[in-house]
Every structure is written in structure tokens, then in C-alpha cells.
Amino acid sequence: MRQHVNPLSSNFNQIERVPSLREMFDDSKLNLHLDIGCAAGEFLFDLALVNSSWNYLGIEIREKLVKNAKLKMFEREIKNLYFIFGNASNILNDVQSKFLIKNLKSISFNFPDPWFKKRHYKRRIIQPEFINILANSLQKGTLIFIKTDVKDLFDYMDYTISSNCNFKRIDKKDFNYSESFNPKKGKTNREKYVIVNQLDIFEMIYIKV
Ligand SMILES: C[S@@+](CC[C@H](N)C(=O)[O-])C[C@H]1O[C@@H](n2cnc3c(N)ncnc32)[C@H](O)[C@@H]1O
């Protein structure tokens, strides 16, 4: 059973050191993709094994999942994959992460926690301040992918990102997935569940301009 974690808890104020790209990856010059809220990282394992020309980084707030994912990554000797534990917003807001954000080619938010109660909206990962941090540090051309099965959350995320003038929507029809971090359009665990249960999927791509 999934345990919800309150990202605003002071437990997450202390963040772990973010290793350099050379420490994280065998070839630090490859394109870098970041998946925020990667859970146990299965999606990233699938991607890393198939796409050896990309590096993949996952950030996840549930520590046990990150420990297990790192163990699996070391055991399988996968050199284009890494995981960091913590609240993604705190990690990317930290000055030590500036180099990381600058090197990103793309970021995905796959089925982030909806936090349905209004008083809990502030726990949602996408917040105007967080999008501002990304807007100020990402290179032009960096892509952001969002996906959810919750229409309200989609509307909120879409509004938050597109109201920042540094990001423009890209129509999926005009997007060439074959050159992206996910050329074969692999699915996350939540997406597989959503498809099996015939729920709607709402998604959008943004480019930093
Ligand atoms: C609904 S799950 C989706 C997992 C996966 N992306 C998928 O599509 O199957 C959302 C994940 O985001 C993580 N999460 C929530 N808030 C986070 C935050 N602020 N920073 C990092 N991870 C977070 C949760 O612990 C959970 O694993």
C-alpha cells in the first residue's frame, strides 16, 4: 500500500548532497532527463536500459524506494541512471543544484500526487515558485512533460506552467518523440494502471523559450 508523504514536513528541509554529473554517470556529456516523483524508478530502469545515449535521473520523496532503486542500479551496473532522495522542490531550489538544472534536456512529472483537498494544494509539486526556479535556470529549449489522470490537477498544472512567460506549449501532434528521452513512448506504472482501467490521460509538453 502506498504511503503518502507530506512534502512540506521539516524532515525534508535537510537535503542530501547532489553528486556531480561525473559521479552520477559514466558519460556525463549525454543528454540528461529528470523524472520527478519517480517512485521505485521502474520507468527509468526501462528507459536507461534501452536508450544508452541518455542519462536518466529520478527524484523521489520516499526514502526506502530510493534506497532500493539505487541498490538495484548498482547491482545491475547501470551507468546512465541515478536516483536522489528528497522533496524535488527543495533539492532543485538549492544552490548546489544550479549545475544540474542547467544541464537538463527535459523533465517529466508523471502522475504527480493530486492532493485533492483544497487545504493540501500547497503540497502539490508544481507551484508557481517552483516553476519560476526552473524558468530562471533551465536552458532555452528544455522540455517539460506533464501527465495525469486527474483533470483538475491537469488544469492547475497547465495554468501554472503556461502562465509563466518562459514556457510555451507544444502540440503533441508536432512533437517528434523519437528524439526525446522516451523515444518508444514507454509507460510508467501509474500510466499502465490508468490504461488498464480505461481512465482518461491528460498531458502537455512545454518548451523553455
Ligand atoms: C502517484 S505517484 C506516481 C509515480 C510514477 N511517476 C508513475 O507515474 O507511476 C507520485 C510519486 O511522486 C512522489 N512525490 C510526491 N511529491 C514529491 C516531491 N515533492 N518530491 C519528490 N517526489 C514526490 C510520491 O512519493 C510518489 O512516488
mmCIF file of C-alpha atoms and ligand atoms in Angstrom, residues 2 7 37 39 59-62 86-88 110-111 113 125 188-190, ligand 1:
data_model
loop_
_atom_site.group_PDB
_atom_site.id
_atom_site.type_symbol
_atom_site.label_atom_id
_atom_site.label_comp_id
_atom_site.label_asym_id
_atom_site.label_seq_id
_atom_site.Cartn_x
_atom_site.Cartn_y
_atom_site.Cartn_z
ATOM 1 C CA ARG A 2 1.370 3.406 -0.997
ATOM 2 C CA PRO A 7 6.480 17.151 1.193
ATOM 3 C CA GLY A 37 8.332 11.633 -8.341
ATOM 4 C CA ALA A 39 8.565 6.124 -7.197
ATOM 5 C CA ILE A 59 13.997 12.272 -7.646
ATOM 6 C CA GLU A 60 11.639 10.636 -5.163
ATOM 7 C CA ILE A 61 10.492 11.676 -1.693
ATOM 8 C CA ARG A 62 10.035 8.146 -0.296
ATOM 9 C CA GLY A 86 14.091 14.162 -1.134
ATOM 10 C CA ASN A 87 11.496 16.792 -1.939
ATOM 11 C CA ALA A 88 12.266 17.689 -5.566
ATOM 12 C CA ASN A 110 4.256 11.693 -14.421
ATOM 13 C CA PHE A 111 1.025 11.347 -12.482
ATOM 14 C CA ASP A 113 0.103 13.339 -6.324
ATOM 15 C CA ILE A 125 4.824 19.542 -6.533
ATOM 16 C CA THR A 188 5.030 4.487 -16.047
ATOM 17 C CA ASN A 189 3.341 2.095 -13.616
ATOM 18 C CA ARG A 190 0.551 4.582 -12.958
HETATM 19 C C1 LIG B 1 1.167 8.960 -7.928
HETATM 20 S S1 LIG B 1 2.870 8.573 -7.769
HETATM 21 C C2 LIG B 1 3.373 8.382 -9.477
HETATM 22 C C3 LIG B 1 4.634 7.594 -9.620
HETATM 23 C C4 LIG B 1 5.179 7.480 -11.058
HETATM 24 N N1 LIG B 1 5.620 8.754 -11.560
HETATM 25 C C5 LIG B 1 4.179 6.876 -12.005
HETATM 26 O O1 LIG B 1 3.722 7.566 -12.917
HETATM 27 O O2 LIG B 1 3.887 5.674 -11.840
HETATM 28 C C6 LIG B 1 3.644 10.135 -7.332
HETATM 29 C C7 LIG B 1 5.047 9.952 -6.789
HETATM 30 O O3 LIG B 1 5.634 11.250 -6.543
HETATM 31 C C8 LIG B 1 6.311 11.202 -5.288
HETATM 32 N N2 LIG B 1 6.373 12.593 -4.798
HETATM 33 C C9 LIG B 1 5.344 13.349 -4.347
HETATM 34 N N3 LIG B 1 5.749 14.591 -4.015
HETATM 35 C C10 LIG B 1 7.089 14.623 -4.273
HETATM 36 C C11 LIG B 1 8.081 15.629 -4.131
HETATM 37 N N4 LIG B 1 7.771 16.843 -3.662
HETATM 38 N N5 LIG B 1 9.346 15.352 -4.489
HETATM 39 C C12 LIG B 1 9.668 14.106 -4.966
HETATM 40 N N6 LIG B 1 8.765 13.106 -5.111
HETATM 41 C C13 LIG B 1 7.489 13.364 -4.779
HETATM 42 C C14 LIG B 1 5.462 10.268 -4.448
HETATM 43 O O4 LIG B 1 6.127 9.746 -3.328
HETATM 44 C C15 LIG B 1 5.108 9.194 -5.469
HETATM 45 O O5 LIG B 1 6.085 8.189 -5.553
#
